[in-house]
Each structure stands twice: as C-alpha cells, then as structure tokens.
Amino acid sequence: ALWLAVESGHVQEAVLNGQTILPNGEWWIDKGIHLYDIQKLVKNGKNQVILTYHIPKTERKGALEETFETERNRFFYEVEPESIYVRGFFDVVRREQSFVLTDPTPKQLGNLTIQGMPFYRGNCFYEGIVNYDGESLLAVRLSGMEGTAARIFVDETEAGMVIEKEGKCDLTPYLRKGDNLLRVELLGHNRNLLGPHHHIRKKLYFVGPNSFDGTWGFADFVNPEITPGSSTWTGEYSFVPFGIQQIYLEKGRKEQ
C-alpha cells in the first residue's frame, strides 16, 4: 500500500509516471494535505511526480521595502509549493546519495530510525503476554525510551503513561490471574519527518528558520560552541533516535 501526501490546495493537476492521479478524500497531519493512492502506478526504479500549480496574480500595491520578509512574502507569494511525502508499508534505506523504498523488515527493540524507519513520524507498538499469579506486585519499566511518551495498556484498559526515559508503570490494579496482553504504545513526533535534517547538532531544543538552511540564527544561542556567522550545516542526514531499548517486568510482594 502506497500513498502520496500532497498539500494540494492550489494544485491543478498531479501526475505520476504519466498518469493523472486524484485525491481519495482523506487527509494526513493537516486537512490541507491530501492523500493520493499510487499503489497501482508505481514501478521498480525511479518514479516521476509532476505537480501543476495555479498561482493567482496579486494586485496589492504599497511601499513594502521596510517590512519584514515574511510580510513581503504574504503580498507577493500567496502560493508556495511544499514538500510531498510517501506513506505506506515499506522501509527506507540509504544507498549512495539517495534513499530507496524497499520491502518492510521485522523490527527489534532499540532505535527504529536505523531499522529502515529514518523519516517515520507515527507511533509504534510493543506487545507481549504477561502471566500473572494474582498475588504479586507487578510493574513494567521502559529502559532507554526515545519518543514523546509511552501509553501502557493491559488488554484494552489504559494503565498509565510513561514520560521519563527510564520510567515505569504499575500494572497490578489492571491484571487478572492468568494471561494478560501487555501493550506499550510509543508516541512519535515530527522531528525526523520535518527536520531540520542537516543541522550539526542533531537534537535541537530550539528551532528557527535558520536551522534548516545552515546559517547561524537566534535558535543557536543555546549552543555556545556555535558562534554567530558560522555554518551549522552538515552534509549527513541527522535523525534523532526513536524506540525503546528494553522492556522489563519488575515483580514485588504485596504487604500482608
């Protein structure tokens, strides 16, 4: 299954490999980003997408020389082509100077970014069966959690949320004697999808427009090793880790 995600408010026509494609009525992330089903049109090797935009003429006049660039852009560039995205069930592999879509592979505990998911922005799920004796205290501990947070479920009931990198959650009130389905949902983020992808400091806590073009900007004041006027660009793609290193069950005794 493959879809293109296109911010298509002013797109007159979308063409994939010579065939016109139409949105399927669904949206992704933002209601202005529409999905196009492309599964039957893609082929092995390179695929070409052509988007035709209608850019309306502006009639606004005025002395804009002293206004900020963002204000000038509002007057002169009402339509700006945005990035397009590919959604579906596949891995992304770096080959030489480009990325290639390949068949999905099984995933393991650890950093999913280096397991064929470098641009992934969704959630991921870890599941297992817990056999409970009905008498002990039982908690789940997440070690090396890299994500926004994690929601913990016992069967269909949410038992709690973990926000610390080495946090844990008490399962005891939600367990029944015998087998229980433990489900950990790791919540994703937009960092690896939207970038910045070429800043020398991979994990940024402040981001501004300059973070994307390699020039020093106001957001770099928290990095004393980066001096004003210096370049912040690296040719390598910079992704932050996403995943859980280990999931442990911790058992204890109930007080008599």
Tab-separated table of C-alpha atoms in Angstrom:
chain	number	residue	atom	x	y	z
A	1	ALA	CA	0.000	0.000	0.000
A	2	LEU	CA	1.380	3.385	-1.054
A	3	TRP	CA	0.020	6.927	-0.948
A	4	LEU	CA	1.342	10.340	-1.859
A	5	ALA	CA	0.612	13.063	0.681
A	6	VAL	CA	0.388	16.440	-1.055
A	7	GLU	CA	-0.577	19.868	0.236
A	8	SER	CA	-2.810	20.372	-2.767
A	9	GLY	CA	-4.896	23.485	-2.130
A	10	HIS	CA	-3.650	25.152	-5.340
A	11	VAL	CA	-2.638	22.041	-7.289
A	12	GLN	CA	-4.375	21.965	-10.671
A	13	GLU	CA	-3.070	18.548	-11.664
A	14	ALA	CA	-0.998	15.742	-10.157
A	15	VAL	CA	0.686	13.244	-12.456
A	16	LEU	CA	2.630	10.097	-11.549
A	17	ASN	CA	4.601	8.345	-14.278
A	18	GLY	CA	2.436	9.993	-16.931
A	19	GLN	CA	-0.902	9.140	-15.296
A	20	THR	CA	-3.175	11.717	-13.662
A	21	ILE	CA	-3.907	10.897	-10.031
A	22	LEU	CA	-6.726	12.217	-7.840
A	23	PRO	CA	-7.015	12.609	-4.043
A	24	ASN	CA	-9.006	9.896	-2.289
A	25	GLY	CA	-10.812	12.286	0.049
A	26	GLU	CA	-8.637	11.599	3.090
A	27	TRP	CA	-6.059	13.895	4.718
A	28	TRP	CA	-2.883	13.419	6.765
A	29	ILE	CA	-1.405	15.565	9.579
A	30	ASP	CA	-3.198	18.663	8.284
A	31	LYS	CA	-6.537	18.984	6.478
A	32	GLY	CA	-4.718	20.715	3.637
A	33	ILE	CA	-2.511	17.642	2.986
A	34	HIS	CA	-4.471	15.189	0.842
A	35	LEU	CA	-3.740	11.535	0.085
A	36	TYR	CA	-3.396	10.027	-3.388
A	37	ASP	CA	-3.482	6.238	-3.833
A	38	ILE	CA	-0.490	5.362	-6.038
A	39	GLN	CA	-0.061	1.635	-5.404
A	40	LYS	CA	-1.036	0.571	-8.936
A	41	LEU	CA	1.087	3.198	-10.674
A	42	VAL	CA	4.485	2.895	-9.005
A	43	LYS	CA	7.210	0.803	-10.590
A	44	ASN	CA	10.620	-0.544	-9.637
A	45	GLY	CA	13.282	2.106	-10.027
A	46	LYS	CA	12.652	5.819	-10.367
A	47	ASN	CA	9.148	7.279	-10.379
A	48	GLN	CA	8.344	10.815	-11.507
A	49	VAL	CA	5.764	13.064	-9.853
A	50	ILE	CA	4.707	16.297	-11.569
A	51	LEU	CA	2.512	18.837	-9.783
A	52	THR	CA	0.996	21.763	-11.692
A	53	TYR	CA	0.145	24.785	-9.528
A	54	HIS	CA	-2.121	27.749	-10.162
A	55	ILE	CA	-0.537	30.885	-8.732
A	56	PRO	CA	-3.022	33.771	-8.727
A	57	LYS	CA	-1.926	37.248	-9.699
A	58	THR	CA	-1.772	39.778	-6.870
A	59	GLU	CA	-2.964	43.343	-7.297
A	60	ARG	CA	-1.732	44.699	-3.984
A	61	LYS	CA	0.477	47.753	-4.069
A	62	GLY	CA	2.371	49.699	-1.447
A	63	ALA	CA	5.777	50.580	-0.082
A	64	LEU	CA	6.995	47.311	1.399
A	65	GLU	CA	10.730	47.989	1.473
A	66	GLU	CA	10.792	48.440	5.237
A	67	THR	CA	8.587	45.484	6.144
A	68	PHE	CA	9.831	42.078	7.279
A	69	GLU	CA	10.468	39.454	4.628
A	70	THR	CA	7.615	37.315	5.942
A	71	GLU	CA	5.224	40.228	5.349
A	72	ARG	CA	6.568	40.838	1.846
A	73	ASN	CA	6.075	37.161	1.048
A	74	ARG	CA	2.470	37.418	2.119
A	75	PHE	CA	1.947	40.101	-0.505
A	76	PHE	CA	3.837	38.530	-3.371
A	77	TYR	CA	3.865	34.737	-2.890
A	78	GLU	CA	0.453	33.543	-1.825
A	79	VAL	CA	1.147	30.042	-3.153
A	80	GLU	CA	4.286	28.146	-2.180
A	81	PRO	CA	4.849	24.517	-3.252
A	82	GLU	CA	5.506	22.372	-0.196
A	83	SER	CA	7.241	19.028	0.258
A	84	ILE	CA	5.371	15.896	-0.782
A	85	TYR	CA	5.530	12.690	1.230
A	86	VAL	CA	5.174	8.974	0.567
A	87	ARG	CA	3.102	6.930	3.010
A	88	GLY	CA	2.720	3.168	3.178
A	89	PHE	CA	4.228	-0.085	4.395
A	90	PHE	CA	7.909	-0.077	3.441
A	91	ASP	CA	11.432	0.511	4.716
A	92	VAL	CA	13.612	3.454	3.706
A	93	VAL	CA	17.246	2.547	3.000
A	94	ARG	CA	20.149	4.913	2.257
A	95	ARG	CA	22.008	3.955	-0.913
A	96	GLU	CA	24.864	6.179	-2.030
A	97	GLN	CA	23.432	9.724	-2.207
A	98	SER	CA	19.729	8.852	-2.214
A	99	PHE	CA	17.044	6.967	-0.317
A	100	VAL	CA	15.298	3.872	-1.697
A	101	LEU	CA	11.975	2.314	-0.689
A	102	THR	CA	12.238	-1.426	-0.022
A	103	ASP	CA	10.030	-4.156	1.409
A	104	PRO	CA	9.424	-3.839	5.178
A	105	THR	CA	11.570	-5.946	7.515
A	106	PRO	CA	10.864	-7.240	11.058
A	107	LYS	CA	11.723	-4.721	13.769
A	108	GLN	CA	13.588	-5.294	17.032
A	109	LEU	CA	13.878	-3.469	20.335
A	110	GLY	CA	16.195	-0.498	20.006
A	111	ASN	CA	16.450	2.503	17.711
A	112	LEU	CA	13.908	2.122	14.895
A	113	THR	CA	15.423	5.036	12.979
A	114	ILE	CA	18.291	2.784	11.859
A	115	GLN	CA	15.961	-0.140	11.115
A	116	GLY	CA	14.528	1.256	7.889
A	117	MET	CA	12.431	3.988	9.548
A	118	PRO	CA	14.534	7.177	9.378
A	119	PHE	CA	11.687	9.570	8.454
A	120	TYR	CA	8.944	7.859	10.487
A	121	ARG	CA	6.565	10.172	12.418
A	122	GLY	CA	3.842	7.816	13.688
A	123	ASN	CA	3.528	5.703	16.820
A	124	CYS	CA	4.837	2.173	17.337
A	125	PHE	CA	3.525	-0.697	19.434
A	126	TYR	CA	5.153	-3.416	21.521
A	127	GLU	CA	3.025	-6.370	22.657
A	128	GLY	CA	3.500	-9.444	24.795
A	129	ILE	CA	1.666	-11.851	27.087
A	130	VAL	CA	2.097	-11.441	30.854
A	131	ASN	CA	1.154	-14.398	33.057
A	132	TYR	CA	0.079	-13.046	36.446
A	133	ASP	CA	-0.076	-15.148	39.612
A	134	GLY	CA	-2.722	-12.934	41.223
A	135	GLU	CA	-0.626	-12.307	44.341
A	136	SER	CA	2.405	-10.193	43.416
A	137	LEU	CA	3.005	-6.560	42.644
A	138	LEU	CA	3.945	-6.173	39.001
A	139	ALA	CA	5.219	-3.114	37.125
A	140	VAL	CA	6.594	-2.545	33.642
A	141	ARG	CA	9.775	-0.490	33.248
A	142	LEU	CA	10.897	1.064	29.984
A	143	SER	CA	14.644	1.448	29.578
A	144	GLY	CA	16.127	3.857	27.058
A	145	MET	CA	12.812	5.235	25.846
A	146	GLU	CA	13.275	7.640	22.934
A	147	GLY	CA	9.983	9.258	21.976
A	148	THR	CA	7.411	11.756	23.170
A	149	ALA	CA	5.867	9.435	25.783
A	150	ALA	CA	4.527	5.890	26.099
A	151	ARG	CA	0.999	4.725	26.913
A	152	ILE	CA	0.665	1.402	28.745
A	153	PHE	CA	-2.323	-0.901	28.215
A	154	VAL	CA	-3.380	-4.128	29.911
A	155	ASP	CA	-5.741	-5.812	27.477
A	156	GLU	CA	-7.913	-2.852	26.376
A	157	THR	CA	-7.534	-0.768	29.551
A	158	GLU	CA	-5.011	2.055	29.785
A	159	ALA	CA	-2.904	1.535	32.904
A	160	GLY	CA	-0.870	4.731	32.726
A	161	MET	CA	1.680	6.773	30.828
A	162	VAL	CA	5.473	6.893	30.988
A	163	ILE	CA	7.232	10.154	30.188
A	164	GLU	CA	10.697	9.519	31.640
A	165	LYS	CA	13.447	7.852	29.641
A	166	GLU	CA	13.772	5.219	32.416
A	167	GLY	CA	10.178	5.359	33.698
A	168	LYS	CA	7.831	2.629	34.876
A	169	CYS	CA	4.117	1.966	35.393
A	170	ASP	CA	2.318	-0.157	37.993
A	171	LEU	CA	0.249	-2.883	36.305
A	172	THR	CA	-1.120	-4.607	39.409
A	173	PRO	CA	-4.602	-2.983	39.569
A	174	TYR	CA	-5.291	-3.907	35.956
A	175	LEU	CA	-4.097	-7.523	35.889
A	176	ARG	CA	-6.241	-10.593	36.269
A	177	LYS	CA	-4.890	-14.002	37.220
A	178	GLY	CA	-3.595	-15.822	34.184
A	179	ASP	CA	-2.625	-14.407	30.805
A	180	ASN	CA	-2.870	-10.685	30.122
A	181	LEU	CA	-1.990	-8.789	26.961
A	182	LEU	CA	0.550	-6.031	27.683
A	183	ARG	CA	0.683	-3.307	25.050
A	184	VAL	CA	3.129	-0.397	25.032
A	185	GLU	CA	2.371	2.429	22.586
A	186	LEU	CA	5.363	4.688	21.966
A	187	LEU	CA	4.185	8.111	20.800
A	188	GLY	CA	6.097	9.594	17.885
A	189	HIS	CA	6.921	13.148	16.805
A	190	ASN	CA	7.525	15.189	13.667
A	191	ARG	CA	11.273	15.781	14.167
A	192	ASN	CA	12.573	13.095	11.804
A	193	LEU	CA	9.916	13.788	9.166
A	194	LEU	CA	10.094	17.583	9.017
A	195	GLY	CA	13.676	18.160	10.133
A	196	PRO	CA	15.898	20.076	10.302
A	197	HIS	CA	17.816	17.262	8.634
A	198	HIS	CA	21.251	18.883	8.242
A	199	HIS	CA	21.996	20.751	11.464
A	200	ILE	CA	25.315	19.807	13.079
A	201	ARG	CA	23.546	19.346	16.442
A	202	LYS	CA	21.103	16.528	15.862
A	203	LYS	CA	18.946	17.014	18.954
A	204	LEU	CA	17.712	20.588	18.961
A	205	TYR	CA	15.557	22.103	21.676
A	206	PHE	CA	15.103	25.405	19.838
A	207	VAL	CA	14.398	25.557	16.101
A	208	GLY	CA	14.062	28.536	13.775
A	209	PRO	CA	14.146	29.184	10.021
A	210	ASN	CA	17.971	29.307	10.058
A	211	SER	CA	18.084	25.782	11.493
A	212	PHE	CA	17.077	24.496	8.060
A	213	ASP	CA	19.491	26.397	5.802
A	214	GLY	CA	22.747	26.010	7.723
A	215	THR	CA	23.205	29.621	8.836
A	216	TRP	CA	23.525	30.797	12.426
A	217	GLY	CA	20.237	32.070	13.818
A	218	PHE	CA	18.559	33.103	17.041
A	219	ALA	CA	17.816	29.477	17.937
A	220	ASP	CA	21.550	28.716	18.172
A	221	PHE	CA	22.126	30.940	21.203
A	222	VAL	CA	21.772	27.843	23.414
A	223	ASN	CA	24.789	26.280	21.687
A	224	PRO	CA	27.843	28.276	22.875
A	225	GLU	CA	30.152	26.270	20.614
A	226	ILE	CA	28.336	27.677	17.566
A	227	THR	CA	29.449	31.254	17.006
A	228	PRO	CA	27.471	33.921	15.118
A	229	GLY	CA	28.253	33.846	11.431
A	230	SER	CA	29.422	30.222	11.419
A	231	SER	CA	27.848	27.464	9.365
A	232	THR	CA	25.613	24.924	11.089
A	233	TRP	CA	25.256	22.690	8.020
A	234	THR	CA	26.314	19.051	7.760
A	235	GLY	CA	26.014	17.006	4.603
A	236	GLU	CA	24.909	13.946	6.558
A	237	TYR	CA	21.260	13.480	7.462
A	238	SER	CA	20.702	13.996	11.179
A	239	PHE	CA	17.925	11.983	12.814
A	240	VAL	CA	17.097	11.576	16.487
A	241	PRO	CA	16.602	8.060	17.938
A	242	PHE	CA	13.087	6.643	18.186
A	243	GLY	CA	12.307	3.416	20.030
A	244	ILE	CA	12.705	1.578	23.338
A	245	GLN	CA	15.914	-0.247	24.222
A	246	GLN	CA	14.441	-2.748	26.714
A	247	ILE	CA	11.103	-3.517	28.391
A	248	TYR	CA	11.311	-5.123	31.847
A	249	LEU	CA	8.754	-6.578	34.251
A	250	GLU	CA	9.501	-5.874	37.919
A	251	LYS	CA	7.905	-8.158	40.499
A	252	GLY	CA	7.372	-7.428	44.169
A	253	ARG	CA	5.411	-8.712	47.187
A	254	LYS	CA	2.140	-7.271	48.394
A	255	GLU	CA	2.148	-6.140	52.016
A	256	GLN	CA	0.250	-8.523	54.296
